[in-house]
Amino acid sequence: MDVGKYDLNDTEILQFDPQQTELALTTKDLQVYYGKNHAFYDGSLQFERYKITSLIGASGSGKSTFLRSLNRMNDGVARVTGQIWYRGLDVNSPQINVYQMRKQIGMVFQRPNPFSKSIRDNITFAVRENGIKEQKKLDEIVETSLKQAALWDEVKDDLNKSALSLSGGQQQRLCIARAIAMQPDILLMDEPASALDPISTLKVEETMMELKKNYTIIIVTHNMQQASRVSDYTAFFHLGHVIEYAQTKNIFTFPQKRATDDYVSGNFG
Amino acid sequence: MDPIKTKIQTRSKETRQEIWGQLLSYAAIILIVAVVCSIFMFVASKGLATFTKDHASLRDFLFTTDWSPTTMGKDGRPLVGALPMIAGSFGVTVLAVIFATPFALGTALYMTQLAGKHGQKLLQSVTELLVGIPSVVYGFIGLNVVVPFVREHFGGSGYGILSGAFVLFVMVLPTITSLTVDSLRAVPSHYQAASLALGATEWQTMYKVTLRAALPGILTAIVFGMARAFGEALAVQMVIGNATLMPHGLLTASSTLTSVLTMGIGNTVMGTVGNNALWSLALVLLLMSLLFNLVVKWIGRKGRI
């Protein structure tokens, strides 16, 4: 199968009616360049609030690049043009305070990356830096975020243990807890389960289903089963273009584009 | 007879190479261990002779301040109070490292986190250049620049621990800097990414995450800097004044273990008490460098994640 022969400009993008649907984040004409290399083209996507949206596609399709642009983690790495609308503000403009913005749009990475501190300090790190010092309040935050990340029962007796002594799956849920300790609006997850075994993956997925009651989640995944299990909407990325964006069940059962069809049925990638 | 069967039962070129290689590396190891052991034994036998043969007391050596090995004290034992030199050595070492560490940290942070490619290259070559300057040049600059500077701005003759510490500061700076750079570079970049994604600023990330993660490496760098400062002889000797008196401050002429050693070893006769006393100082130096090494090992073990 010759991958290059799809028409990359023939796309099918779901549009919400902002009157009917509450949108958490909207991108408009987002382009990403690594030096001269144009890595992502013209992404205009809307993300519904309190839903999980998956970004799928082969390696190098630009989905992680797109995701990392959403909370400006590509600053200094790549040049991002276009707009990212969040609460009526374009967060991709220079006058935005990126540090405050990232507290609203949190991120969980592919590899579990807890700091080499205790479990408690991992969670309180950002909260303390944000000015909350009161011990009772901190304890409360530690407990609620660990509970939301479905890790509380496993670690509650050992909060002073090094985070690095946890298993990979626990570490990843700790990273989720750390991200939600800041009570962000939106959680970006960059292949959060790709370094985990199936059981840990399942736990992380259960955590995500629980989290979507309070958070909007955008997740990059290589695992199509995962996308179909957890997400409400799915966007298919190919060679730096968004080819198709629709409800997850439609993407997997009635893909509109040939590239999507070939990808979800395993003909390439 | 099956030719393959014979082949796998007889020695070939490869097995001979293997044996030869093993022999070579064992020989090298034995040689190095033998050299280290004999240095220790030699210095120890000479250094301990002060106490065994010349009947100096170890307590006097470590805790009294009269250094005049060729004369006898009231109790008939040679006067080998090495405390002034021990104090001098520790004084210049600790001061130099206290001066150098903040600068080294700042430089290393700049080199690894902030500087562009050109800045990194420039600073890299500057630190490498600092390492390559011979210590006599440092001593000479110390004599002509640091000593008058200290005399004018701090008082005294200009010779003393403070001048020694200033000279050593420049000498240990590159050691601490380059080792700190290595340990900062070894901090996985996903630590920084995680911190930034939580909304931390670059400074918060550097201070609370990167530096913390690199701490064992930085401590190792500091200890190596101390070892370098402790063992430096020539440059310190040129600016410290070389009076074997207990230092009464940072500005009075004093001496270090190394400076007394280099000054005295040519002027004493092998086997005499004066000579043996110097070997005792050398033994202290050797034990100190062993101690520094052990501390580095210990930090390394503690810091392993």
XYZ file of C-alpha atoms in Angstrom:
574
model
C 0.000 0.000 0.000
C 1.463 3.318 -1.020
C 0.905 5.622 1.890
C 1.698 8.783 -0.005
C -1.173 8.573 -2.427
C -3.973 9.750 -0.151
C -5.250 13.225 -0.819
C -4.181 14.989 2.360
C -6.443 17.962 1.738
C -9.543 15.847 1.400
C -10.666 15.994 4.996
C -13.765 15.461 7.080
C -13.731 17.558 10.262
C -16.504 17.505 12.819
C -17.858 20.977 13.593
C -19.739 21.677 16.788
C -22.367 24.316 17.134
C -20.976 26.521 19.918
C -24.560 27.365 20.909
C -25.322 23.752 21.702
C -21.988 22.368 22.832
C -19.709 23.727 25.498
C -16.230 23.911 24.036
C -13.140 23.654 26.206
C -10.563 24.433 23.562
C -10.576 25.370 19.896
C -7.653 25.559 17.527
C -7.729 27.574 14.369
C -5.278 27.263 11.486
C -2.617 25.825 13.777
C 0.683 25.251 11.979
C 3.867 23.900 13.520
C 7.351 24.231 12.071
C 10.553 22.646 13.311
C 13.031 25.010 11.713
C 12.200 24.821 8.011
C 10.360 21.552 8.423
C 6.610 22.014 8.317
C 5.488 19.360 10.803
C 1.823 20.119 11.199
C -0.596 21.756 8.786
C -3.691 23.735 9.316
C -5.328 22.154 12.333
C -8.735 23.555 13.196
C -10.302 21.362 15.827
C -12.870 21.936 18.540
C -12.754 20.011 21.795
C -15.934 19.511 23.773
C -15.867 20.081 27.497
C -15.950 17.070 29.867
C -15.261 14.665 27.031
C -12.282 12.583 26.061
C -10.892 13.228 22.623
C -8.336 10.859 21.125
C -5.730 11.824 18.603
C -4.639 8.779 16.624
C -2.288 8.246 13.726
C 0.989 6.625 12.783
C 4.331 7.737 14.204
C 5.353 11.064 12.718
C 1.798 12.044 11.897
C 2.087 15.185 14.006
C -0.334 14.264 16.768
C 2.126 14.715 19.649
C 3.431 17.894 18.051
C -0.124 19.192 17.910
C -0.820 18.187 21.504
C 2.350 19.774 22.854
C 1.475 23.016 21.098
C -1.794 23.276 22.996
C -0.133 24.261 26.289
C 2.849 25.886 24.638
C 5.288 23.104 25.530
C 6.682 23.630 22.041
C 7.879 27.112 22.976
C 11.534 27.284 22.128
C 11.346 23.938 20.344
C 9.135 24.697 17.381
C 7.410 27.661 15.818
C 3.650 27.515 16.216
C 1.347 29.817 14.269
C -2.425 30.067 14.355
C -4.767 30.410 17.282
C -5.669 28.331 20.289
C -8.868 29.619 21.838
C -9.406 28.957 25.503
C -12.029 30.854 27.478
C -12.249 33.441 24.743
C -8.492 34.032 24.753
C -5.916 33.101 22.170
C -3.339 31.384 24.358
C -0.923 31.195 21.456
C -0.188 34.897 21.673
C 2.928 36.392 23.247
C 1.167 38.341 25.996
C -0.208 35.163 27.577
C 1.409 34.149 30.898
C 2.341 30.613 29.901
C 3.064 29.557 33.480
C -0.448 30.398 34.626
C -1.915 28.967 31.433
C -0.157 25.633 31.977
C -1.741 25.429 35.396
C -5.086 25.409 33.595
C -4.005 23.128 30.777
C -2.013 20.362 32.427
C -0.035 17.615 30.770
C 0.839 13.974 31.375
C 3.714 12.512 29.430
C 4.412 9.241 27.700
C 7.034 8.039 30.136
C 6.049 8.238 33.772
C 8.259 11.059 35.020
C 7.794 11.594 38.749
C 10.433 13.749 40.442
C 12.874 11.924 42.695
C 10.976 13.127 45.743
C 8.422 11.501 48.005
C 4.930 10.746 46.737
C 3.568 13.620 48.792
C 6.174 16.110 47.583
C 5.547 15.173 43.966
C 1.969 16.292 44.334
C 2.566 19.325 46.510
C 5.507 20.611 44.451
C 3.512 22.784 42.075
C 0.863 23.638 44.654
C 3.469 24.981 47.067
C 5.156 26.964 44.327
C 1.731 28.415 43.745
C 1.695 29.767 47.267
C -0.332 27.253 49.256
C 1.708 26.419 52.357
C -0.878 25.419 54.942
C -0.275 21.808 55.929
C -3.943 20.865 56.308
C -4.817 22.242 52.912
C -1.841 20.432 51.345
C -2.843 17.124 52.925
C -6.324 17.600 51.574
C -5.025 18.241 48.058
C -2.760 15.186 48.236
C -5.660 13.004 49.263
C -8.204 14.241 46.739
C -5.842 14.174 43.787
C -4.578 10.697 44.650
C -8.168 9.533 45.009
C -9.135 11.025 41.679
C -6.162 9.320 40.092
C -7.226 6.018 41.721
C -3.935 5.674 43.561
C -4.935 6.621 47.098
C -5.710 3.125 48.352
C -2.381 1.796 47.154
C -0.160 4.480 48.669
C -2.038 6.145 51.521
C 0.087 4.478 54.216
C 3.335 5.383 52.561
C 3.121 8.927 51.304
C 6.713 9.658 52.301
C 8.103 6.830 50.219
C 10.144 7.815 47.153
C 7.932 8.100 44.100
C 10.544 6.192 42.160
C 9.888 3.068 44.200
C 6.394 2.785 42.710
C 5.625 0.544 39.758
C 5.388 2.084 36.288
C 1.604 2.114 36.332
C 1.511 3.658 39.788
C 4.078 6.247 38.729
C 1.939 7.227 35.778
C -1.142 7.589 37.967
C 0.986 9.655 40.342
C 1.873 11.909 37.410
C -1.836 12.240 36.666
C -2.487 13.047 40.322
C 0.311 15.599 40.198
C -1.241 17.231 37.149
C -4.741 17.380 38.622
C -3.500 18.679 41.980
C -3.396 22.039 40.224
C -7.065 21.578 39.318
C -6.616 22.286 35.658
C -9.492 22.651 33.209
C -7.952 20.490 30.570
C -5.610 17.511 30.751
C -3.387 16.750 27.796
C -2.078 13.214 27.758
C 0.718 12.187 25.435
C 0.468 8.407 25.062
C 0.062 7.986 28.818
C -0.186 4.206 28.678
C 2.267 3.248 25.994
C 5.010 2.405 28.496
C 2.693 0.382 30.724
C 1.584 -3.217 30.913
C -2.058 -4.101 30.085
C -3.272 -4.144 33.680
C -1.739 -0.775 34.499
C -3.104 0.519 31.202
C -6.566 -0.570 32.222
C -6.216 1.240 35.537
C -5.082 4.419 33.831
C -8.032 4.150 31.462
C -10.444 3.685 34.363
C -8.879 6.742 35.950
C -9.491 8.714 32.786
C -13.147 7.690 32.629
C -13.485 8.859 36.211
C -11.651 12.113 35.528
C -13.790 13.164 32.617
C -16.559 14.101 35.055
C -14.449 17.080 36.059
C -11.900 17.541 33.314
C -11.650 17.765 29.582
C -9.123 15.241 28.339
C -7.230 15.213 25.080
C -5.151 12.090 24.637
C -2.640 11.000 22.029
C -2.551 7.259 21.627
C -1.050 4.630 19.371
C -3.456 2.092 20.661
C -6.646 2.079 18.625
C -8.458 -0.176 21.080
C -7.676 2.358 23.741
C -9.048 5.178 21.639
C -12.238 3.269 20.974
C -12.568 2.224 24.622
C -12.144 5.559 26.301
C -12.803 8.429 23.952
C -15.920 10.215 22.836
C -14.306 11.825 19.817
C -11.378 10.794 17.700
C -9.191 12.712 15.293
C -7.111 10.830 12.766
C -3.782 12.428 11.910
C -1.748 11.568 8.849
C 1.530 13.122 7.696
C 0.888 16.336 9.584
C -2.735 16.704 8.527
C -5.932 15.997 10.383
C -7.745 13.766 7.923
C -10.851 12.988 9.855
C -12.408 14.124 13.112
C -15.672 12.571 14.285
C -17.393 10.709 17.048
C -15.257 7.750 18.009
C -17.815 5.128 17.058
C -18.117 6.657 13.584
C -14.359 6.727 13.054
C -14.045 3.068 13.860
C -17.216 1.777 12.204
C -17.929 4.170 9.323
C -14.735 6.019 8.463
C -15.415 8.549 5.753
C -11.935 8.740 4.313
C -9.939 5.972 2.738
C -6.823 6.839 4.770
C -8.764 6.548 8.012
C -10.309 3.294 6.895
C -6.922 1.842 6.008
C -5.419 2.957 9.307
C -8.141 1.741 11.650
C -8.398 -1.560 9.822
C -4.670 -2.026 10.084
C -3.658 -1.726 6.443
C -0.830 0.561 7.360
C 0.777 2.055 10.410
C 37.100 -38.234 12.528
C 34.471 -35.532 12.018
C 36.358 -32.284 11.147
C 33.784 -30.102 12.949
C 34.151 -32.202 16.085
C 37.923 -31.756 16.018
C 37.598 -28.057 15.403
C 35.427 -27.379 18.392
C 37.700 -29.393 20.648
C 41.001 -27.767 19.768
C 42.310 -24.324 20.551
C 42.139 -21.759 17.797
C 43.375 -18.233 17.191
C 40.336 -16.855 19.021
C 40.898 -18.819 22.230
C 44.543 -17.806 22.261
C 43.573 -14.147 21.778
C 41.120 -14.464 24.619
C 43.726 -15.872 27.007
C 46.322 -13.320 25.950
C 43.845 -10.470 26.484
C 42.916 -11.741 29.923
C 46.554 -12.049 30.895
C 47.272 -8.504 29.745
C 44.419 -6.967 31.700
C 45.236 -8.968 34.838
C 48.858 -7.858 34.561
C 47.790 -4.237 34.267
C 45.503 -4.524 37.291
C 48.188 -6.188 39.390
C 50.715 -3.547 38.435
C 48.389 -0.675 39.362
C 47.365 -2.268 42.653
C 51.016 -2.950 43.451
C 51.980 0.667 42.728
C 49.191 2.054 44.918
C 49.949 -0.382 47.732
C 53.660 0.333 47.673
C 53.071 4.087 47.726
C 50.881 3.639 50.771
C 53.361 1.317 52.446
C 56.320 3.531 51.693
C 54.691 6.711 52.943
C 53.239 4.921 55.939
C 56.534 3.326 56.978
C 58.356 6.643 56.673
C 55.573 8.633 58.247
C 55.068 6.273 61.155
C 58.794 6.213 61.898
C 58.403 9.641 63.488
C 56.298 8.001 66.156
C 57.972 4.608 66.393
C 61.629 5.408 65.912
C 61.829 9.027 67.024
C 59.255 8.609 69.781
C 57.186 11.648 68.921
C 53.692 11.415 70.332
C 50.719 11.200 68.000
C 48.759 13.464 70.308
C 51.416 16.185 70.007
C 51.413 15.746 66.254
C 47.688 16.260 65.870
C 46.924 18.732 68.627
C 49.942 20.912 69.416
C 51.287 23.848 67.522
C 55.077 23.751 67.973
C 56.662 22.606 64.730
C 60.386 22.250 65.140
C 61.156 18.588 64.576
C 64.889 18.865 65.040
C 64.661 20.222 68.582
C 63.543 18.266 71.557
C 60.793 19.320 73.906
C 60.966 19.209 77.685
C 59.744 15.613 77.685
C 62.595 14.576 75.410
C 60.325 14.097 72.422
C 60.754 16.031 69.148
C 58.437 19.004 68.665
C 56.185 17.876 65.832
C 52.999 19.839 66.410
C 51.386 19.771 62.966
C 48.146 21.472 63.914
C 49.077 24.804 62.244
C 49.591 23.083 58.900
C 46.509 20.938 59.254
C 44.486 24.026 60.124
C 46.044 25.946 57.235
C 45.262 23.196 54.754
C 41.673 22.916 55.882
C 41.349 26.692 56.008
C 42.384 27.350 52.430
C 40.470 24.315 51.166
C 37.172 25.117 52.808
C 37.357 28.820 51.984
C 38.307 28.191 48.371
C 35.424 25.784 47.911
C 32.979 28.159 49.615
C 34.080 30.917 47.221
C 34.080 28.710 44.164
C 30.859 26.731 44.547
C 28.350 29.535 43.882
C 30.290 30.664 40.826
C 30.634 27.109 39.574
C 26.908 26.458 40.049
C 25.976 29.640 38.263
C 28.326 28.957 35.388
C 27.185 25.366 35.088
C 23.504 26.331 35.155
C 24.126 28.964 32.518
C 26.050 26.511 30.354
C 23.477 23.745 30.544
C 20.158 25.553 30.788
C 20.441 29.027 29.351
C 23.347 29.517 26.978
C 23.088 29.009 23.260
C 25.518 26.822 21.365
C 28.128 29.574 21.066
C 27.971 30.550 24.720
C 28.349 26.921 25.727
C 31.364 26.427 23.491
C 33.002 29.614 24.685
C 32.566 28.780 28.376
C 33.620 25.205 27.784
C 36.911 26.304 26.295
C 37.417 28.918 29.009
C 37.039 26.320 31.759
C 39.287 23.903 29.907
C 41.867 26.632 29.562
C 41.727 27.313 33.316
C 42.495 23.652 33.973
C 45.490 23.731 31.670
C 47.297 26.688 33.245
C 50.284 25.411 35.269
C 50.066 26.034 38.989
C 53.292 28.055 39.044
C 51.556 30.602 36.816
C 48.657 30.781 39.235
C 51.124 31.224 42.061
C 52.928 33.962 40.213
C 49.713 35.832 39.480
C 48.759 35.301 43.110
C 52.035 36.800 44.223
C 51.759 39.843 41.979
C 48.014 40.506 42.027
C 46.263 38.743 44.900
C 48.808 39.443 47.630
C 48.927 43.245 47.009
C 45.130 43.255 46.629
C 44.624 41.523 49.970
C 47.243 43.787 51.600
C 45.463 46.903 50.422
C 41.865 45.898 50.989
C 42.007 43.551 53.956
C 45.220 44.560 55.694
C 48.149 42.548 56.973
C 51.138 41.623 54.865
C 48.937 40.160 52.161
C 50.364 36.707 52.733
C 48.008 34.284 54.424
C 45.111 31.925 54.210
C 42.867 34.438 52.451
C 45.323 34.903 49.588
C 45.786 31.147 49.342
C 42.038 30.672 49.234
C 41.673 33.298 46.475
C 44.274 31.583 44.332
C 42.791 28.157 44.968
C 39.352 29.535 44.179
C 40.397 30.092 40.582
C 42.136 26.731 40.473
C 39.229 24.628 41.740
C 36.572 26.592 39.838
C 36.987 24.655 36.572
C 37.027 21.309 38.403
C 33.760 21.995 40.196
C 32.201 23.643 37.149
C 32.897 20.884 34.685
C 31.770 18.103 37.043
C 28.628 20.072 37.887
C 27.937 20.543 34.186
C 28.193 16.791 33.714
C 25.757 16.080 36.504
C 23.286 18.719 35.283
C 23.453 17.295 31.775
C 22.651 13.886 33.213
C 19.314 15.079 34.624
C 16.718 13.550 32.309
C 14.995 16.249 30.278
C 11.599 14.803 31.087
C 12.034 16.114 34.629
C 12.159 19.637 33.258
C 9.248 18.940 30.922
C 7.149 17.640 33.797
C 7.899 20.677 35.902
C 7.207 23.164 33.115
C 3.961 21.392 32.271
C 2.825 21.991 35.835
C 3.198 25.696 35.240
C 6.539 26.123 36.993
C 8.783 28.870 35.671
C 12.247 28.185 34.258
C 13.782 29.420 37.496
C 11.549 27.294 39.720
C 12.313 24.314 37.516
C 16.046 24.902 37.681
C 16.139 25.525 41.393
C 13.626 22.985 42.674
C 13.893 20.192 40.146
C 17.082 20.224 38.101
C 19.440 21.199 40.915
C 17.785 18.779 43.340
C 18.082 15.913 40.906
C 21.725 16.762 40.237
C 22.587 17.226 43.918
C 24.642 14.042 44.418
C 26.694 14.921 41.341
C 27.176 18.474 42.550
C 28.325 17.286 45.987
C 30.775 14.960 44.272
C 32.045 17.918 42.257
C 32.559 19.910 45.440
C 34.457 17.081 47.122
C 36.687 16.704 44.068
C 37.287 20.437 44.234
C 38.273 20.054 47.885
C 40.634 17.225 47.050
C 42.248 19.388 44.387
C 42.583 22.336 46.771
C 43.914 20.190 49.596
C 46.631 18.694 47.450
C 47.771 21.864 45.675
C 51.267 22.798 46.795
C 53.141 25.283 44.672
C 50.627 28.045 44.067
C 49.589 28.117 47.709
C 53.145 28.064 48.909
C 53.871 31.193 46.889
C 51.173 33.289 48.565
C 50.553 31.899 52.033
C 53.676 33.226 53.766
C 54.994 29.886 54.992
C 55.180 30.508 58.719
C 54.642 27.295 60.636
C 52.609 29.132 63.230
C 49.052 28.647 64.225
C 47.038 31.021 61.983
C 45.451 33.763 64.074
C 43.225 34.886 61.283
C 42.938 34.802 57.550
C 45.525 37.542 57.080
C 48.554 36.282 59.018
C 51.271 34.281 57.355
C 50.660 30.574 57.768
C 51.379 27.327 55.981
C 49.738 24.185 54.691
C 50.764 20.548 54.803
C 51.834 20.708 51.174
C 53.740 23.962 51.424
C 55.807 22.767 54.404
C 56.476 19.520 52.573
C 57.741 21.089 49.365
C 59.807 23.669 51.212
C 61.363 21.221 53.630
C 61.890 17.929 51.879
C 64.996 19.099 50.012
C 66.616 20.501 53.129
C 66.475 17.418 55.328
C 68.479 14.249 55.332
C 66.812 10.891 54.758
C 66.201 9.009 57.971
C 66.564 11.964 60.314
C 63.736 13.045 62.542
C 63.210 16.217 60.486
C 62.753 14.161 57.354
C 60.498 11.619 59.005
C 58.263 14.352 60.387
C 57.706 15.599 56.842
C 56.751 12.097 55.792
C 54.185 12.122 58.552
C 52.668 15.209 56.945
C 52.639 13.343 53.626
C 50.845 10.483 55.316
C 48.172 12.875 56.539
C 47.760 14.170 52.976
C 47.474 10.655 51.632
C 44.890 9.686 54.222
C 42.930 12.838 53.459
C 42.821 12.076 49.749
C 41.691 8.563 50.613
C 38.973 10.085 52.765
C 37.859 12.406 49.944
C 37.625 9.411 47.654
C 35.559 7.478 50.153
C 33.218 10.447 50.574
C 32.742 10.632 46.806
C 31.973 6.904 46.704
C 29.552 7.252 49.565
C 27.729 10.184 47.960
C 27.540 8.214 44.727
C 25.926 5.305 46.487
C 23.495 7.541 48.399
C 22.524 9.453 45.299
C 21.784 6.476 43.131
C 18.097 6.430 42.292
